[in-house]
PDB file of C-alpha atoms in Angstrom:
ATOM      1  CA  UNK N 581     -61.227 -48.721  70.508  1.00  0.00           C
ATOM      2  CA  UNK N 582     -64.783 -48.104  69.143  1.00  0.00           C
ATOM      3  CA  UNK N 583     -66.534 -50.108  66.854  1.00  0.00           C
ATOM      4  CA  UNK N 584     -67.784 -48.516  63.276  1.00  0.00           C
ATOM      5  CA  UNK N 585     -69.917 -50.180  60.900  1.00  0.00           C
ATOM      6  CA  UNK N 586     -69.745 -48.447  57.181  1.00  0.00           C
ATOM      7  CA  UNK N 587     -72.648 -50.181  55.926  1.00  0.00           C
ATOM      8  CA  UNK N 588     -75.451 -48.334  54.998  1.00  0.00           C
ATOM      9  CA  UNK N 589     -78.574 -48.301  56.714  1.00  0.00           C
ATOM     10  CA  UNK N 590     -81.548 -49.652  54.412  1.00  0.00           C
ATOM     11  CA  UNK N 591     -83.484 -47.015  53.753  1.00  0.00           C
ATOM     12  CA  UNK N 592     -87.419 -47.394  53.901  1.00  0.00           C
ATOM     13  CA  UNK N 593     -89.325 -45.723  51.173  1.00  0.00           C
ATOM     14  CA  UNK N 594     -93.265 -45.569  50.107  1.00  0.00           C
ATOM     15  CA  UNK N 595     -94.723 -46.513  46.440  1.00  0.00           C
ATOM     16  CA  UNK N 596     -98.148 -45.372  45.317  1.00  0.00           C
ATOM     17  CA  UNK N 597    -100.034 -44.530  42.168  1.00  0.00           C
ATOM     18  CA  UNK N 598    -102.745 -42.038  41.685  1.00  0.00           C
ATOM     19  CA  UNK N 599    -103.826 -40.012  38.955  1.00  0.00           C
ATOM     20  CA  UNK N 600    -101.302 -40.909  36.646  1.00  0.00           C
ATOM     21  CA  UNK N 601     -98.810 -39.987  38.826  1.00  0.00           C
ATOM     22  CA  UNK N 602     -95.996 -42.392  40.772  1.00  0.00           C
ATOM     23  CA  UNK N 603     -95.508 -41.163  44.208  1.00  0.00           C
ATOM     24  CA  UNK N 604     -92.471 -41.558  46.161  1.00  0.00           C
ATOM     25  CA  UNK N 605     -92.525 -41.184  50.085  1.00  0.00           C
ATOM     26  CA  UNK N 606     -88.917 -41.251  51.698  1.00  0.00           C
ATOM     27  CA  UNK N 607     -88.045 -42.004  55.265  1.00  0.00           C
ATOM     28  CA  UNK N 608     -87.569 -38.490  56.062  1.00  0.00           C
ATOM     29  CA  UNK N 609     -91.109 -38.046  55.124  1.00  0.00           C
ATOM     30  CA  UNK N 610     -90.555 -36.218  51.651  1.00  0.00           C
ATOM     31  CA  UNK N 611     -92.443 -36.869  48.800  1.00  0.00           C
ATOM     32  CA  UNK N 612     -91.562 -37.068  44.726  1.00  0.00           C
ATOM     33  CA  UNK N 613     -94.212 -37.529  41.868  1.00  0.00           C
ATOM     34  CA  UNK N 614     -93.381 -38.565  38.999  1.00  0.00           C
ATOM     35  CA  UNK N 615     -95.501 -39.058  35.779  1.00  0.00           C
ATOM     36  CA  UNK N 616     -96.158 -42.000  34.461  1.00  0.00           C
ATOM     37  CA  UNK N 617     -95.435 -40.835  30.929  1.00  0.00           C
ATOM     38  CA  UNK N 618     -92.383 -40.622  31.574  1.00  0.00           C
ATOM     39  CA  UNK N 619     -92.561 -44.185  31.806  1.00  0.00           C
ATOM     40  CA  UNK N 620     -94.659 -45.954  29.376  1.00  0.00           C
ATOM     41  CA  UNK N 621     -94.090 -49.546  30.661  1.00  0.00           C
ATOM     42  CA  UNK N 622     -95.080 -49.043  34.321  1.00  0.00           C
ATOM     43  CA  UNK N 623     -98.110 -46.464  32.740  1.00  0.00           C
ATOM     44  CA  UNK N 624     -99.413 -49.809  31.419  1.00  0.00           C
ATOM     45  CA  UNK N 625     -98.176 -52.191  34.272  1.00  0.00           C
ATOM     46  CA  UNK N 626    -100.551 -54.288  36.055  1.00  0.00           C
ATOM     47  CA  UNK N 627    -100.844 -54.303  39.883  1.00  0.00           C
ATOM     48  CA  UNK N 628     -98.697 -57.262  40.287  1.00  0.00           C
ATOM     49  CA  UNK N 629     -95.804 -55.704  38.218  1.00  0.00           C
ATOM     50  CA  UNK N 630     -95.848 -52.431  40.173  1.00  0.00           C
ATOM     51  CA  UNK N 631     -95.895 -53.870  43.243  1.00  0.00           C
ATOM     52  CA  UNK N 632     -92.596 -55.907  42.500  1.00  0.00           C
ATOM     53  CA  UNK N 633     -90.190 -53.483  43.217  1.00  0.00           C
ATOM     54  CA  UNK N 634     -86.984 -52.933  45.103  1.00  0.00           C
ATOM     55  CA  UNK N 635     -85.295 -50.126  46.487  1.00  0.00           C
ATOM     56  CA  UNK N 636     -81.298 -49.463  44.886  1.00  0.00           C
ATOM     57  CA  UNK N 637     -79.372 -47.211  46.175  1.00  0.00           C
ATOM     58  CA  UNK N 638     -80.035 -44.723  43.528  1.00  0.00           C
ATOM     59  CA  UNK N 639     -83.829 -45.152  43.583  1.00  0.00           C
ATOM     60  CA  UNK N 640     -86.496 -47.568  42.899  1.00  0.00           C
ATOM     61  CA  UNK N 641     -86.235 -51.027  40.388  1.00  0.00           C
ATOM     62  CA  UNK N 642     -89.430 -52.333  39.384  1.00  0.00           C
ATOM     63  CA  UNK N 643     -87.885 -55.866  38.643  1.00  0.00           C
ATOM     64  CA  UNK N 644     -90.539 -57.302  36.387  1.00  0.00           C
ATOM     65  CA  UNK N 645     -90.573 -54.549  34.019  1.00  0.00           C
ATOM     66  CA  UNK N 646     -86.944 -53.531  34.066  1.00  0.00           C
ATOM     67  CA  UNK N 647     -87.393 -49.906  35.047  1.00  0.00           C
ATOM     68  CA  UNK N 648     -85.649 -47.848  37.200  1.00  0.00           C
ATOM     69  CA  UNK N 649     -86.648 -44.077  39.194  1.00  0.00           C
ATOM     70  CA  UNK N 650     -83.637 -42.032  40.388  1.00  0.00           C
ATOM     71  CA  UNK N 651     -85.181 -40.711  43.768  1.00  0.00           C
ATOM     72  CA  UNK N 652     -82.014 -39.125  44.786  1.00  0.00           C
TER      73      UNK N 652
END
């Protein structure tokens, strides 16, 4: 009888800023951008709170400022 596991694989994703833009890289190797005016508090976040994020499984959590990206 085979073994199956139906966990999920963690997916690995990519999180940069430039130009006013959030960027997105997915393990497949797509990219998203978003605008940061679409959201004000990580527009004004510092380094530290952008770089505490997680990945969810329906996008990005930045866990300091309580924001969330749908990447799916």
């Amino acid at each position: 009888m085979p073994l199956t596991s139906t966990r999920k694989q963690e997916q690995k994703v990519k999180v940069t800023f430039a130009n006013g833009l959030l960027f997105v890289e997915k393990a497949d190797g797509k990219q998203q951008a978003f605008p940061l005016e679409w959201f004000p508090k990580l527009m004004n976040a510092t380094d530290e709170e952008r770089e505490d994020w997680d990945q969810t499984d329906k996008g990005i959590r930045f866990n300091k400022l309580g924001v969330e990206v749908n990447i799916n």
